[in-house]
mmCIF file of C-alpha atoms in Angstrom:
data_model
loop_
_atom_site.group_PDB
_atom_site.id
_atom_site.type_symbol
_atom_site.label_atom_id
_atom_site.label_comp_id
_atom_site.label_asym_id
_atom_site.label_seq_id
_atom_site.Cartn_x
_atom_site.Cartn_y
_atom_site.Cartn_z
ATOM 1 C CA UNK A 1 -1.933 12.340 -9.469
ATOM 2 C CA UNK A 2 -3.050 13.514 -6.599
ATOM 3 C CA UNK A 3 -1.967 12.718 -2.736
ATOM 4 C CA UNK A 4 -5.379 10.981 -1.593
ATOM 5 C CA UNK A 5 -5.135 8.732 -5.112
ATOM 6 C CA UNK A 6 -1.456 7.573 -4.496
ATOM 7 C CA UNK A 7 -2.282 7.000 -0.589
ATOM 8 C CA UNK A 8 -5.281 5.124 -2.457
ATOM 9 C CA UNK A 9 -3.640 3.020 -4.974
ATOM 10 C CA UNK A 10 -0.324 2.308 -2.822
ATOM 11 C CA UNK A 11 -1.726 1.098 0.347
ATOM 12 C CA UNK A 12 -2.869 -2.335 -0.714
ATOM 13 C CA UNK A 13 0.925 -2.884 -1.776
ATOM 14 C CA UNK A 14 1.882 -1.227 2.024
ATOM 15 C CA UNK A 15 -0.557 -3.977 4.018
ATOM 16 C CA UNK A 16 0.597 -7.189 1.413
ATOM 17 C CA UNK A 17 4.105 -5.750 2.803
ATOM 18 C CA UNK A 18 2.877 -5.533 6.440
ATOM 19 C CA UNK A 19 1.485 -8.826 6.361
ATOM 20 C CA UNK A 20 4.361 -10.778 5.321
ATOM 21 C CA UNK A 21 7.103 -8.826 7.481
ATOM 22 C CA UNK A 22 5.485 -7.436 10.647
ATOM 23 C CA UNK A 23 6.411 -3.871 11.245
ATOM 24 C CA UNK A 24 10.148 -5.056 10.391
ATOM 25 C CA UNK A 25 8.710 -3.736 6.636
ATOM 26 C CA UNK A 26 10.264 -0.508 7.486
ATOM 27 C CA UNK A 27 13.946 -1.838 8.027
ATOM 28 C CA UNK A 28 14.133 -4.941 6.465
ATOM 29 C CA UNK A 29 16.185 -5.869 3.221
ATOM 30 C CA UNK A 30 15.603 -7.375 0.069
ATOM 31 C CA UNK A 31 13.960 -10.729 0.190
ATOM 32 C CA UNK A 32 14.654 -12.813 -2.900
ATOM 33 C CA UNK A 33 11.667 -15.132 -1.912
ATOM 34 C CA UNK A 34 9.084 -12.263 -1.779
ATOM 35 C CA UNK A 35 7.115 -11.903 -4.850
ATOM 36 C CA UNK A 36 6.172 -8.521 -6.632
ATOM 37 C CA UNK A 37 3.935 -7.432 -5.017
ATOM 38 C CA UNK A 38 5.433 -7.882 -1.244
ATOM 39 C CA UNK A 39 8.626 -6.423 -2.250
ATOM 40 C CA UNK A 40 6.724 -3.166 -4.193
ATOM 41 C CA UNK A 41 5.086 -2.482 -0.533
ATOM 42 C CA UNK A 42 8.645 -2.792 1.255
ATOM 43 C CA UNK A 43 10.307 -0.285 -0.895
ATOM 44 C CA UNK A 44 7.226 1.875 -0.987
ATOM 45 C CA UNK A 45 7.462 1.705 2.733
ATOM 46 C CA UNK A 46 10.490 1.865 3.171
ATOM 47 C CA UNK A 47 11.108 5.280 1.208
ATOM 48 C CA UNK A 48 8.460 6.996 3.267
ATOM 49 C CA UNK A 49 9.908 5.752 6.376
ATOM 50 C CA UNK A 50 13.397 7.447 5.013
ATOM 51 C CA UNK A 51 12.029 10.657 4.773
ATOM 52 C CA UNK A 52 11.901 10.936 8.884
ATOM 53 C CA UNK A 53 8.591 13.017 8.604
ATOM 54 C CA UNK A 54 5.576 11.834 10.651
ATOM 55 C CA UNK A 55 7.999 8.623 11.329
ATOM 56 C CA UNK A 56 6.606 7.995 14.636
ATOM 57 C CA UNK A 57 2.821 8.156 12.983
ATOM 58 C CA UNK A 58 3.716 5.817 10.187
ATOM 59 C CA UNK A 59 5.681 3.605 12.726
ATOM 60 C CA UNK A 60 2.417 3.489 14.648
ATOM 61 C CA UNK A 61 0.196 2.692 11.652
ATOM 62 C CA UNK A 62 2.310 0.095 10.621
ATOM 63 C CA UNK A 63 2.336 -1.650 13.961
ATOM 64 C CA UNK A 64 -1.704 -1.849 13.760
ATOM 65 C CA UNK A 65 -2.091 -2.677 10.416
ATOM 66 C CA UNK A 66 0.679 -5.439 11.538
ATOM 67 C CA UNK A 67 -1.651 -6.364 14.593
ATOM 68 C CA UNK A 68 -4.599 -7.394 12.396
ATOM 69 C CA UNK A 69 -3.572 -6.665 8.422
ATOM 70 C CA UNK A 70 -7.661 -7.227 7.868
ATOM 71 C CA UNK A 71 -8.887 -4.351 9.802
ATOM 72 C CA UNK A 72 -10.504 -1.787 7.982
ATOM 73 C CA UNK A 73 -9.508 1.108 10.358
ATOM 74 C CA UNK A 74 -6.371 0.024 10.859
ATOM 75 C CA UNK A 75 -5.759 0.148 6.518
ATOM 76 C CA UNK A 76 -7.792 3.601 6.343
ATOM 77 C CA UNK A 77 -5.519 5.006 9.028
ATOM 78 C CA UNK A 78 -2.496 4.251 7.259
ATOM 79 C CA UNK A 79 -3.865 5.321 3.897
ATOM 80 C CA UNK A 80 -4.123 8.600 5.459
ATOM 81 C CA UNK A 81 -0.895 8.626 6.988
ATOM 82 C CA UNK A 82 0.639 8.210 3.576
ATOM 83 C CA UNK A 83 -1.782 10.323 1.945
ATOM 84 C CA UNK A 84 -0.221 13.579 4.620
ATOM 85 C CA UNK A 85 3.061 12.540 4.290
ATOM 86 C CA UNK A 86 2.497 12.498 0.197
ATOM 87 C CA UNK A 87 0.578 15.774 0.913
ATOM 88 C CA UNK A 88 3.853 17.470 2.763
ATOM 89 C CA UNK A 89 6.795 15.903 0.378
ATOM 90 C CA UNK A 90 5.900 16.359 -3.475
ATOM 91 C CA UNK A 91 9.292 15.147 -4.278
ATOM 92 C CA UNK A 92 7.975 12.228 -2.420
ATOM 93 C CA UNK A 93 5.045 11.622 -4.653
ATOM 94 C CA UNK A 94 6.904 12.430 -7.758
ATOM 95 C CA UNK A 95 9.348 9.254 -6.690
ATOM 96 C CA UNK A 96 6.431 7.112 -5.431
ATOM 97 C CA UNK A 97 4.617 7.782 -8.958
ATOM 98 C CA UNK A 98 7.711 6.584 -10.921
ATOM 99 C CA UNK A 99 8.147 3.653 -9.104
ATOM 100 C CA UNK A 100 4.582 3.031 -9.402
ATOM 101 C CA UNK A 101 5.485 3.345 -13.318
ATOM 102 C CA UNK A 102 8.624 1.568 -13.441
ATOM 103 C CA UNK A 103 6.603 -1.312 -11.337
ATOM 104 C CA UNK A 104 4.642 -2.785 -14.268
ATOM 105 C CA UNK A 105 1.761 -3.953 -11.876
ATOM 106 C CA UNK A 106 -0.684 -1.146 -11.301
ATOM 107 C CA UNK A 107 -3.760 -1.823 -10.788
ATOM 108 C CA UNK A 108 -6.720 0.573 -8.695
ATOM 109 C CA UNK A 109 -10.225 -0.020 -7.545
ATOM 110 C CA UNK A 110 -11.912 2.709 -6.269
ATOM 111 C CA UNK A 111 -15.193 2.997 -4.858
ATOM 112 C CA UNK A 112 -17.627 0.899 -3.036
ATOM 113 C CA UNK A 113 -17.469 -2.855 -4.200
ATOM 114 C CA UNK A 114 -14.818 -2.195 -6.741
ATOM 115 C CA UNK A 115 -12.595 -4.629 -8.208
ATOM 116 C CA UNK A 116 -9.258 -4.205 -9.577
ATOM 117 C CA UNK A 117 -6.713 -6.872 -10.857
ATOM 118 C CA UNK A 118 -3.184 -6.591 -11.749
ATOM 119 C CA UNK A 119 -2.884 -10.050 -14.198
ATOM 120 C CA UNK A 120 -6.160 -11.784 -14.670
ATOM 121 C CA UNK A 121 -5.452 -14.834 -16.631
ATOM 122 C CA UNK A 122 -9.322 -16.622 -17.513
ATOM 123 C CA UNK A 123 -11.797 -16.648 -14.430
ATOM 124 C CA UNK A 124 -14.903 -14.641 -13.322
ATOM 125 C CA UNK A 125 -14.870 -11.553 -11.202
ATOM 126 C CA UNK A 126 -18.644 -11.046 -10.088
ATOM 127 C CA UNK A 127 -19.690 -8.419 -7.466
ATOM 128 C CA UNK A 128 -23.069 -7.280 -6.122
ATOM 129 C CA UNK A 129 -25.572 -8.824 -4.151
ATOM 130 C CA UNK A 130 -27.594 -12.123 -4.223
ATOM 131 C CA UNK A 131 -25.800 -13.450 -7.919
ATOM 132 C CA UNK A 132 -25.933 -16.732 -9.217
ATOM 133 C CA UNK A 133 -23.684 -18.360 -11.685
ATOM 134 C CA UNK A 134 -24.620 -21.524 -13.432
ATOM 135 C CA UNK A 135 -21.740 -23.658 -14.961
#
Protein backbone atom coordinates (compact mmCIF):
# COMPACT_ATOMS: atom_id res chain seq x y z
CA UNK A 1 0.00 0.00 0.00
CA UNK A 2 1.07 3.01 -0.82
CA UNK A 3 1.88 6.31 1.46
CA UNK A 4 -1.03 8.64 0.03
CA UNK A 5 -3.59 5.38 0.59
CA UNK A 6 -2.52 4.78 4.30
CA UNK A 7 -2.50 8.76 4.96
CA UNK A 8 -6.02 8.13 3.17
CA UNK A 9 -7.52 5.33 5.01
CA UNK A 10 -5.90 6.26 8.57
CA UNK A 11 -6.87 9.78 8.94
CA UNK A 12 -10.54 9.37 9.69
CA UNK A 13 -9.31 7.11 12.72
CA UNK A 14 -6.55 10.26 13.51
CA UNK A 15 -9.60 13.12 13.63
CA UNK A 16 -12.28 10.46 15.68
CA UNK A 17 -8.97 10.49 17.99
CA UNK A 18 -8.56 14.31 17.82
CA UNK A 19 -12.01 14.90 18.55
CA UNK A 20 -12.40 13.05 21.65
CA UNK A 21 -8.88 14.04 23.26
CA UNK A 22 -7.81 17.48 22.01
CA UNK A 23 -4.25 17.52 20.89
CA UNK A 24 -3.52 15.52 24.29
CA UNK A 25 -4.05 12.41 21.47
CA UNK A 26 -0.38 12.49 21.10
CA UNK A 27 0.53 11.82 24.88
CA UNK A 28 -2.31 10.47 26.38
CA UNK A 29 -2.79 6.78 27.70
CA UNK A 30 -5.08 4.10 27.29
CA UNK A 31 -8.66 4.97 27.90
CA UNK A 32 -10.75 1.95 28.84
CA UNK A 33 -13.97 4.03 28.03
CA UNK A 34 -12.89 4.87 24.42
CA UNK A 35 -14.32 2.63 21.89
CA UNK A 36 -12.43 1.09 18.80
CA UNK A 37 -12.29 3.31 16.83
CA UNK A 38 -11.01 6.36 19.22
CA UNK A 39 -8.40 4.25 20.66
CA UNK A 40 -7.14 2.89 16.85
CA UNK A 41 -6.55 6.84 16.10
CA UNK A 42 -4.57 7.33 19.53
CA UNK A 43 -2.15 4.60 18.89
CA UNK A 44 -1.97 5.44 15.23
CA UNK A 45 -1.11 8.86 16.45
CA UNK A 46 0.68 8.23 18.86
CA UNK A 47 3.35 5.98 16.94
CA UNK A 48 3.90 8.72 14.41
CA UNK A 49 4.34 11.22 17.03
CA UNK A 50 7.21 8.65 18.49
CA UNK A 51 9.10 8.71 15.55
CA UNK A 52 10.24 12.60 16.33
CA UNK A 53 10.20 13.34 12.48
CA UNK A 54 8.16 16.36 11.28
CA UNK A 55 6.91 16.35 15.16
CA UNK A 56 6.45 19.96 15.25
CA UNK A 57 4.26 19.69 11.76
CA UNK A 58 2.13 16.90 13.07
CA UNK A 59 1.90 18.74 16.50
CA UNK A 60 0.59 21.66 14.47
CA UNK A 61 -1.91 19.65 12.41
CA UNK A 62 -3.22 18.11 15.27
CA UNK A 63 -3.86 21.33 17.11
CA UNK A 64 -6.14 22.53 13.99
CA UNK A 65 -7.81 19.57 13.30
CA UNK A 66 -8.41 19.84 17.32
CA UNK A 67 -9.64 23.55 16.77
CA UNK A 68 -12.52 22.55 14.47
CA UNK A 69 -12.33 18.43 13.87
CA UNK A 70 -15.02 19.33 10.82
CA UNK A 71 -12.81 21.40 8.72
CA UNK A 72 -11.95 20.10 5.55
CA UNK A 73 -8.49 21.83 5.32
CA UNK A 74 -7.66 21.29 8.52
CA UNK A 75 -8.27 17.00 7.84
CA UNK A 76 -6.49 17.33 4.26
CA UNK A 77 -3.54 19.00 5.94
CA UNK A 78 -3.03 16.35 8.31
CA UNK A 79 -3.64 13.60 5.78
CA UNK A 80 -0.70 14.97 4.13
CA UNK A 81 1.34 15.30 7.05
CA UNK A 82 0.97 11.60 7.63
CA UNK A 83 1.10 10.78 4.13
CA UNK A 84 5.22 12.57 4.21
CA UNK A 85 5.96 11.20 7.30
CA UNK A 86 4.67 7.56 5.84
CA UNK A 87 6.57 8.69 2.68
CA UNK A 88 10.08 9.22 4.78
CA UNK A 89 9.73 6.07 7.37
CA UNK A 90 8.74 2.73 5.44
CA UNK A 91 9.28 0.89 8.59
CA UNK A 92 6.64 3.25 9.66
CA UNK A 93 4.11 2.19 7.12
CA UNK A 94 5.00 -1.41 7.35
CA UNK A 95 3.87 -1.06 11.33
CA UNK A 96 0.91 1.24 10.55
CA UNK A 97 -0.30 -1.49 7.85
CA UNK A 98 -0.17 -4.32 10.47
CA UNK A 99 -1.94 -2.59 12.91
CA UNK A 100 -4.35 -1.63 10.37
CA UNK A 101 -4.55 -5.63 9.92
CA UNK A 102 -4.44 -6.71 13.36
CA UNK A 103 -7.36 -3.88 13.91
CA UNK A 104 -10.27 -5.88 12.45
CA UNK A 105 -12.14 -2.59 11.44
CA UNK A 106 -10.94 -1.38 8.08
CA UNK A 107 -12.95 0.19 6.16
CA UNK A 108 -11.99 3.03 3.01
CA UNK A 109 -14.00 5.33 0.87
CA UNK A 110 -12.31 6.95 -1.67
CA UNK A 111 -13.42 9.37 -4.06
CA UNK A 112 -15.97 12.03 -4.35
CA UNK A 113 -19.26 11.10 -2.42
CA UNK A 114 -17.96 7.77 -1.34
CA UNK A 115 -19.18 5.78 1.41
CA UNK A 116 -17.44 3.33 3.46
CA UNK A 117 -18.65 1.42 6.64
CA UNK A 118 -16.82 -0.64 9.04
CA UNK A 119 -20.10 -2.84 10.60
CA UNK A 120 -23.32 -2.07 8.87
CA UNK A 121 -25.94 -3.98 10.64
CA UNK A 122 -29.61 -3.39 8.37
CA UNK A 123 -30.17 0.35 7.21
CA UNK A 124 -29.84 2.33 3.91
CA UNK A 125 -26.77 4.14 2.74
CA UNK A 126 -28.02 6.44 -0.24
CA UNK A 127 -25.77 9.10 -1.87
CA UNK A 128 -26.24 11.45 -4.84
CA UNK A 129 -28.33 14.24 -5.45
CA UNK A 130 -32.11 15.05 -5.22
CA UNK A 131 -33.15 11.05 -3.99
CA UNK A 132 -36.24 10.06 -2.58
CA UNK A 133 -37.02 7.07 -0.52
CA UNK A 134 -40.52 5.93 0.07
CA UNK A 135 -41.17 3.63 3.15
Amino acid sequence: MDAGSTAAEITPYAVTAIGTYGSAVLTRVGDRAADSTVSLGREILQRFALRNRRRRELESAVRDVAEDPQDPDSRAALRGQLRRILEGDPELATEISALLDRSGIRATAQGERSVSAGRMTGGTVVTGDDNRISG
